[in-house]
Amino acid sequence: MYNQQKKIVSLLEWRKFDDNEKKILLNEISWHVNQQNHPRDILKYALDFLINNKIEVPVYYIINEMISIEYGKYENILVDIIAKNITTWQASVLEDFITTDGKSFVSGITFIKKLNQSLRVSDINDSIMTFRMIKAFYDDFKPIINKLNISPKAANYYATWVSKSKLFQLKQFKQRSKAYLYVLVYIAHQYYIRHDYLVDILVKTVSIASNKARNKADSELGVKNNKNKGRVVKKLNSSYEKSSDFMGSLSSIVDSTDIDEAKKIDLVKKL
């Protein structure tokens, strides 16, 4: 089987995956890791690189191991940043955040994993309270989070791991700064997605309220005389224009790339 494989590679004028080609692939993987691409995407890039350069594709575990080693090196840099910048008090706060008594007390990180998308007033209020708690954590650790300079793709990788993990997995990290890295990136990720979620809730509730107002006005138009129809239409148009202006202002804030997320929230509150 091996001899047949060699013949096929030779006939197709592909290069054998030897130590030299492995170094070339390793450099390619390292570059993608430094770009903070997701490991799953790096695997695809590695395969494309091998095929495009007519290099024999090795078995999966070899490429996967290469990616894991390079990602581990990158992660060690992030862990080192945490270790050098976190205070004793901050470390204590994060330890409490992933602590539970296993009975009635639920850890903070377990609590924020649940994202309620209900439009009921009580549920929206709960979501706002949860967001405020996450924002408080984010604000306290923002200087360290900024030093990490995590890309959205890398943040998604760490956040996905945490969302699927059990508490004991975070607890078992002997290098506590590594656990703090995962928790801090998860907090930052939750801060941004919940901000977008609350803006989405705001848009939906305004839309629902506008539709109800229009339906009510349409109903009134069906029973009022011609003299009152003009007044109702004028009032409806005025209400619709104000709603449109609000939605336009809201969209311009949310879509802006020149305003940071914290500032966006403040601007939305002032609308």
mmCIF file with all atom_site columns, N, CA, C and O in Angstrom, residues 8-39:
data_model
loop_
_atom_site.group_PDB
_atom_site.id
_atom_site.type_symbol
_atom_site.label_atom_id
_atom_site.label_alt_id
_atom_site.label_comp_id
_atom_site.label_asym_id
_atom_site.label_entity_id
_atom_site.label_seq_id
_atom_site.pdbx_PDB_ins_code
_atom_site.Cartn_x
_atom_site.Cartn_y
_atom_site.Cartn_z
_atom_site.occupancy
_atom_site.B_iso_or_equiv
_atom_site.pdbx_formal_charge
_atom_site.auth_seq_id
_atom_site.auth_comp_id
_atom_site.auth_asym_id
_atom_site.auth_atom_id
_atom_site.pdbx_PDB_model_num
ATOM 1   N N  . ILE A 1 8  ? 1.971  6.850  -6.896  1.00 0.00 ? 8  ILE A N  1
ATOM 2   C CA . ILE A 1 8  ? 0.933  7.832  -7.246  1.00 0.00 ? 8  ILE A CA 1
ATOM 3   C C  . ILE A 1 8  ? 1.458  9.251  -7.055  1.00 0.00 ? 8  ILE A C  1
ATOM 4   O O  . ILE A 1 8  ? 1.270  10.121 -7.908  1.00 0.00 ? 8  ILE A O  1
ATOM 5   N N  . VAL A 1 9  ? 2.115  9.485  -5.920  1.00 0.00 ? 9  VAL A N  1
ATOM 6   C CA . VAL A 1 9  ? 2.677  10.806 -5.621  1.00 0.00 ? 9  VAL A CA 1
ATOM 7   C C  . VAL A 1 9  ? 3.696  11.195 -6.684  1.00 0.00 ? 9  VAL A C  1
ATOM 8   O O  . VAL A 1 9  ? 3.738  12.338 -7.161  1.00 0.00 ? 9  VAL A O  1
ATOM 9   N N  . SER A 1 10 ? 4.521  10.229 -7.085  1.00 0.00 ? 10 SER A N  1
ATOM 10  C CA . SER A 1 10 ? 5.559  10.480 -8.099  1.00 0.00 ? 10 SER A CA 1
ATOM 11  C C  . SER A 1 10 ? 4.947  10.770 -9.463  1.00 0.00 ? 10 SER A C  1
ATOM 12  O O  . SER A 1 10 ? 5.365  11.699 -10.166 1.00 0.00 ? 10 SER A O  1
ATOM 13  N N  . LEU A 1 11 ? 3.941  9.994  -9.856  1.00 0.00 ? 11 LEU A N  1
ATOM 14  C CA . LEU A 1 11 ? 3.309  10.165 -11.164 1.00 0.00 ? 11 LEU A CA 1
ATOM 15  C C  . LEU A 1 11 ? 2.598  11.519 -11.278 1.00 0.00 ? 11 LEU A C  1
ATOM 16  O O  . LEU A 1 11 ? 2.582  12.132 -12.340 1.00 0.00 ? 11 LEU A O  1
ATOM 17  N N  . LEU A 1 12 ? 2.013  11.947 -10.207 1.00 0.00 ? 12 LEU A N  1
ATOM 18  C CA . LEU A 1 12 ? 1.284  13.218 -10.204 1.00 0.00 ? 12 LEU A CA 1
ATOM 19  C C  . LEU A 1 12 ? 2.204  14.405 -9.968  1.00 0.00 ? 12 LEU A C  1
ATOM 20  O O  . LEU A 1 12 ? 1.755  15.557 -9.940  1.00 0.00 ? 12 LEU A O  1
ATOM 21  N N  . GLU A 1 13 ? 3.509  14.108 -9.784  1.00 0.00 ? 13 GLU A N  1
ATOM 22  C CA . GLU A 1 13 ? 4.524  15.137 -9.550  1.00 0.00 ? 13 GLU A CA 1
ATOM 23  C C  . GLU A 1 13 ? 4.253  15.943 -8.285  1.00 0.00 ? 13 GLU A C  1
ATOM 24  O O  . GLU A 1 13 ? 4.446  17.169 -8.257  1.00 0.00 ? 13 GLU A O  1
ATOM 25  N N  . TRP A 1 14 ? 3.780  15.254 -7.268  1.00 0.00 ? 14 TRP A N  1
ATOM 26  C CA . TRP A 1 14 ? 3.606  15.863 -5.957  1.00 0.00 ? 14 TRP A CA 1
ATOM 27  C C  . TRP A 1 14 ? 4.860  15.610 -5.128  1.00 0.00 ? 14 TRP A C  1
ATOM 28  O O  . TRP A 1 14 ? 5.582  14.648 -5.367  1.00 0.00 ? 14 TRP A O  1
ATOM 29  N N  . ARG A 1 15 ? 5.084  16.501 -4.146  1.00 0.00 ? 15 ARG A N  1
ATOM 30  C CA . ARG A 1 15 ? 6.249  16.345 -3.287  1.00 0.00 ? 15 ARG A CA 1
ATOM 31  C C  . ARG A 1 15 ? 5.870  15.529 -2.054  1.00 0.00 ? 15 ARG A C  1
ATOM 32  O O  . ARG A 1 15 ? 4.782  15.690 -1.501  1.00 0.00 ? 15 ARG A O  1
ATOM 33  N N  . LYS A 1 16 ? 6.796  14.691 -1.651  1.00 0.00 ? 16 LYS A N  1
ATOM 34  C CA . LYS A 1 16 ? 6.562  13.868 -0.466  1.00 0.00 ? 16 LYS A CA 1
ATOM 35  C C  . LYS A 1 16 ? 6.553  14.747 0.790   1.00 0.00 ? 16 LYS A C  1
ATOM 36  O O  . LYS A 1 16 ? 7.302  15.710 0.886   1.00 0.00 ? 16 LYS A O  1
ATOM 37  N N  . PHE A 1 17 ? 5.692  14.415 1.730   1.00 0.00 ? 17 PHE A N  1
ATOM 38  C CA . PHE A 1 17 ? 5.621  15.176 2.985   1.00 0.00 ? 17 PHE A CA 1
ATOM 39  C C  . PHE A 1 17 ? 6.750  14.705 3.909   1.00 0.00 ? 17 PHE A C  1
ATOM 40  O O  . PHE A 1 17 ? 6.573  13.839 4.755   1.00 0.00 ? 17 PHE A O  1
ATOM 41  N N  . ASP A 1 18 ? 7.931  15.317 3.748   1.00 0.00 ? 18 ASP A N  1
ATOM 42  C CA . ASP A 1 18 ? 9.076  14.956 4.577   1.00 0.00 ? 18 ASP A CA 1
ATOM 43  C C  . ASP A 1 18 ? 9.330  16.059 5.596   1.00 0.00 ? 18 ASP A C  1
ATOM 44  O O  . ASP A 1 18 ? 8.511  16.973 5.758   1.00 0.00 ? 18 ASP A O  1
ATOM 45  N N  . ASP A 1 19 ? 10.455 15.993 6.286   1.00 0.00 ? 19 ASP A N  1
ATOM 46  C CA . ASP A 1 19 ? 10.765 16.979 7.333   1.00 0.00 ? 19 ASP A CA 1
ATOM 47  C C  . ASP A 1 19 ? 10.841 18.399 6.775   1.00 0.00 ? 19 ASP A C  1
ATOM 48  O O  . ASP A 1 19 ? 10.433 19.357 7.440   1.00 0.00 ? 19 ASP A O  1
ATOM 49  N N  . ASN A 1 20 ? 11.367 18.530 5.556   1.00 0.00 ? 20 ASN A N  1
ATOM 50  C CA . ASN A 1 20 ? 11.486 19.854 4.942   1.00 0.00 ? 20 ASN A CA 1
ATOM 51  C C  . ASN A 1 20 ? 10.108 20.450 4.660   1.00 0.00 ? 20 ASN A C  1
ATOM 52  O O  . ASN A 1 20 ? 9.846  21.623 4.961   1.00 0.00 ? 20 ASN A O  1
ATOM 53  N N  . GLU A 1 21 ? 9.217  19.635 4.091   1.00 0.00 ? 21 GLU A N  1
ATOM 54  C CA . GLU A 1 21 ? 7.861  20.105 3.794   1.00 0.00 ? 21 GLU A CA 1
ATOM 55  C C  . GLU A 1 21 ? 7.082  20.365 5.085   1.00 0.00 ? 21 GLU A C  1
ATOM 56  O O  . GLU A 1 21 ? 6.232  21.249 5.141   1.00 0.00 ? 21 GLU A O  1
ATOM 57  N N  . LYS A 1 22 ? 7.409  19.594 6.107   1.00 0.00 ? 22 LYS A N  1
ATOM 58  C CA . LYS A 1 22 ? 6.748  19.794 7.400   1.00 0.00 ? 22 LYS A CA 1
ATOM 59  C C  . LYS A 1 22 ? 7.095  21.164 7.974   1.00 0.00 ? 22 LYS A C  1
ATOM 60  O O  . LYS A 1 22 ? 6.239  21.851 8.548   1.00 0.00 ? 22 LYS A O  1
ATOM 61  N N  . LYS A 1 23 ? 8.352  21.592 7.813   1.00 0.00 ? 23 LYS A N  1
ATOM 62  C CA . LYS A 1 23 ? 8.784  22.913 8.293   1.00 0.00 ? 23 LYS A CA 1
ATOM 63  C C  . LYS A 1 23 ? 8.049  24.020 7.534   1.00 0.00 ? 23 LYS A C  1
ATOM 64  O O  . LYS A 1 23 ? 7.650  25.028 8.113   1.00 0.00 ? 23 LYS A O  1
ATOM 65  N N  . ILE A 1 24 ? 7.894  23.810 6.219   1.00 0.00 ? 24 ILE A N  1
ATOM 66  C CA . ILE A 1 24 ? 7.190  24.793 5.396   1.00 0.00 ? 24 ILE A CA 1
ATOM 67  C C  . ILE A 1 24 ? 5.737  24.922 5.846   1.00 0.00 ? 24 ILE A C  1
ATOM 68  O O  . ILE A 1 24 ? 5.207  26.031 5.996   1.00 0.00 ? 24 ILE A O  1
ATOM 69  N N  . LEU A 1 25 ? 5.090  23.777 6.088   1.00 0.00 ? 25 LEU A N  1
ATOM 70  C CA . LEU A 1 25 ? 3.695  23.790 6.548   1.00 0.00 ? 25 LEU A CA 1
ATOM 71  C C  . LEU A 1 25 ? 3.594  24.416 7.934   1.00 0.00 ? 25 LEU A C  1
ATOM 72  O O  . LEU A 1 25 ? 2.648  25.150 8.226   1.00 0.00 ? 25 LEU A O  1
ATOM 73  N N  . LEU A 1 26 ? 4.574  24.140 8.779   1.00 0.00 ? 26 LEU A N  1
ATOM 74  C CA . LEU A 1 26 ? 4.573  24.677 10.141  1.00 0.00 ? 26 LEU A CA 1
ATOM 75  C C  . LEU A 1 26 ? 4.624  26.208 10.118  1.00 0.00 ? 26 LEU A C  1
ATOM 76  O O  . LEU A 1 26 ? 3.951  26.876 10.909  1.00 0.00 ? 26 LEU A O  1
ATOM 77  N N  . ASN A 1 27 ? 5.417  26.757 9.198   1.00 0.00 ? 27 ASN A N  1
ATOM 78  C CA . ASN A 1 27 ? 5.491  28.217 9.057   1.00 0.00 ? 27 ASN A CA 1
ATOM 79  C C  . ASN A 1 27 ? 4.150  28.792 8.626   1.00 0.00 ? 27 ASN A C  1
ATOM 80  O O  . ASN A 1 27 ? 3.730  29.853 9.096   1.00 0.00 ? 27 ASN A O  1
ATOM 81  N N  . GLU A 1 28 ? 3.461  28.076 7.738   1.00 0.00 ? 28 GLU A N  1
ATOM 82  C CA . GLU A 1 28 ? 2.144  28.511 7.275   1.00 0.00 ? 28 GLU A CA 1
ATOM 83  C C  . GLU A 1 28 ? 1.130  28.476 8.425   1.00 0.00 ? 28 GLU A C  1
ATOM 84  O O  . GLU A 1 28 ? 0.351  29.422 8.614   1.00 0.00 ? 28 GLU A O  1
ATOM 85  N N  . ILE A 1 29 ? 1.153  27.404 9.190   1.00 0.00 ? 29 ILE A N  1
ATOM 86  C CA . ILE A 1 29 ? 0.242  27.270 10.339  1.00 0.00 ? 29 ILE A CA 1
ATOM 87  C C  . ILE A 1 29 ? 0.528  28.346 11.370  1.00 0.00 ? 29 ILE A C  1
ATOM 88  O O  . ILE A 1 29 ? -0.391 28.971 11.915  1.00 0.00 ? 29 ILE A O  1
ATOM 89  N N  . SER A 1 30 ? 1.815  28.577 11.632  1.00 0.00 ? 30 SER A N  1
ATOM 90  C CA . SER A 1 30 ? 2.216  29.593 12.617  1.00 0.00 ? 30 SER A CA 1
ATOM 91  C C  . SER A 1 30 ? 1.701  30.977 12.223  1.00 0.00 ? 30 SER A C  1
ATOM 92  O O  . SER A 1 30 ? 1.245  31.745 13.075  1.00 0.00 ? 30 SER A O  1
ATOM 93  N N  . TRP A 1 31 ? 1.753  31.273 10.926  1.00 0.00 ? 31 TRP A N  1
ATOM 94  C CA . TRP A 1 31 ? 1.273  32.578 10.458  1.00 0.00 ? 31 TRP A CA 1
ATOM 95  C C  . TRP A 1 31 ? -0.221 32.729 10.731  1.00 0.00 ? 31 TRP A C  1
ATOM 96  O O  . TRP A 1 31 ? -0.673 33.768 11.211  1.00 0.00 ? 31 TRP A O  1
ATOM 97  N N  . HIS A 1 32 ? -0.987 31.687 10.452  1.00 0.00 ? 32 HIS A N  1
ATOM 98  C CA . HIS A 1 32 ? -2.438 31.739 10.670  1.00 0.00 ? 32 HIS A CA 1
ATOM 99  C C  . HIS A 1 32 ? -2.774 31.807 12.162  1.00 0.00 ? 32 HIS A C  1
ATOM 100 O O  . HIS A 1 32 ? -3.745 32.462 12.555  1.00 0.00 ? 32 HIS A O  1
ATOM 101 N N  . VAL A 1 33 ? -1.974 31.144 12.988  1.00 0.00 ? 33 VAL A N  1
ATOM 102 C CA . VAL A 1 33 ? -2.184 31.215 14.436  1.00 0.00 ? 33 VAL A CA 1
ATOM 103 C C  . VAL A 1 33 ? -1.961 32.646 14.921  1.00 0.00 ? 33 VAL A C  1
ATOM 104 O O  . VAL A 1 33 ? -2.741 33.175 15.726  1.00 0.00 ? 33 VAL A O  1
ATOM 105 N N  . ASN A 1 34 ? -0.905 33.291 14.424  1.00 0.00 ? 34 ASN A N  1
ATOM 106 C CA . ASN A 1 34 ? -0.618 34.671 14.809  1.00 0.00 ? 34 ASN A CA 1
ATOM 107 C C  . ASN A 1 34 ? -1.688 35.641 14.323  1.00 0.00 ? 34 ASN A C  1
ATOM 108 O O  . ASN A 1 34 ? -1.848 36.735 14.888  1.00 0.00 ? 34 ASN A O  1
ATOM 109 N N  . GLN A 1 35 ? -2.414 35.238 13.273  1.00 0.00 ? 35 GLN A N  1
ATOM 110 C CA . GLN A 1 35 ? -3.549 36.039 12.807  1.00 0.00 ? 35 GLN A CA 1
ATOM 111 C C  . GLN A 1 35 ? -4.797 35.769 13.644  1.00 0.00 ? 35 GLN A C  1
ATOM 112 O O  . GLN A 1 35 ? -5.859 36.344 13.398  1.00 0.00 ? 35 GLN A O  1
ATOM 113 N N  . GLN A 1 36 ? -4.653 34.879 14.621  1.00 0.00 ? 36 GLN A N  1
ATOM 114 C CA . GLN A 1 36 ? -5.727 34.518 15.558  1.00 0.00 ? 36 GLN A CA 1
ATOM 115 C C  . GLN A 1 36 ? -6.921 33.885 14.848  1.00 0.00 ? 36 GLN A C  1
ATOM 116 O O  . GLN A 1 36 ? -8.077 34.117 15.214  1.00 0.00 ? 36 GLN A O  1
ATOM 117 N N  . ASN A 1 37 ? -6.654 33.094 13.841  1.00 0.00 ? 37 ASN A N  1
ATOM 118 C CA . ASN A 1 37 ? -7.732 32.359 13.183  1.00 0.00 ? 37 ASN A CA 1
ATOM 119 C C  . ASN A 1 37 ? -8.152 31.167 14.043  1.00 0.00 ? 37 ASN A C  1
ATOM 120 O O  . ASN A 1 37 ? -7.367 30.655 14.846  1.00 0.00 ? 37 ASN A O  1
ATOM 121 N N  . HIS A 1 38 ? -9.377 30.733 13.869  1.00 0.00 ? 38 HIS A N  1
ATOM 122 C CA . HIS A 1 38 ? -9.904 29.592 14.621  1.00 0.00 ? 38 HIS A CA 1
ATOM 123 C C  . HIS A 1 38 ? -9.172 28.321 14.173  1.00 0.00 ? 38 HIS A C  1
ATOM 124 O O  . HIS A 1 38 ? -8.871 28.150 12.982  1.00 0.00 ? 38 HIS A O  1
ATOM 125 N N  . PRO A 1 39 ? -8.844 27.420 15.103  1.00 0.00 ? 39 PRO A N  1
ATOM 126 C CA . PRO A 1 39 ? -8.153 26.168 14.748  1.00 0.00 ? 39 PRO A CA 1
ATOM 127 C C  . PRO A 1 39 ? -8.830 25.397 13.622  1.00 0.00 ? 39 PRO A C  1
ATOM 128 O O  . PRO A 1 39 ? -8.158 24.798 12.776  1.00 0.00 ? 39 PRO A O  1
#
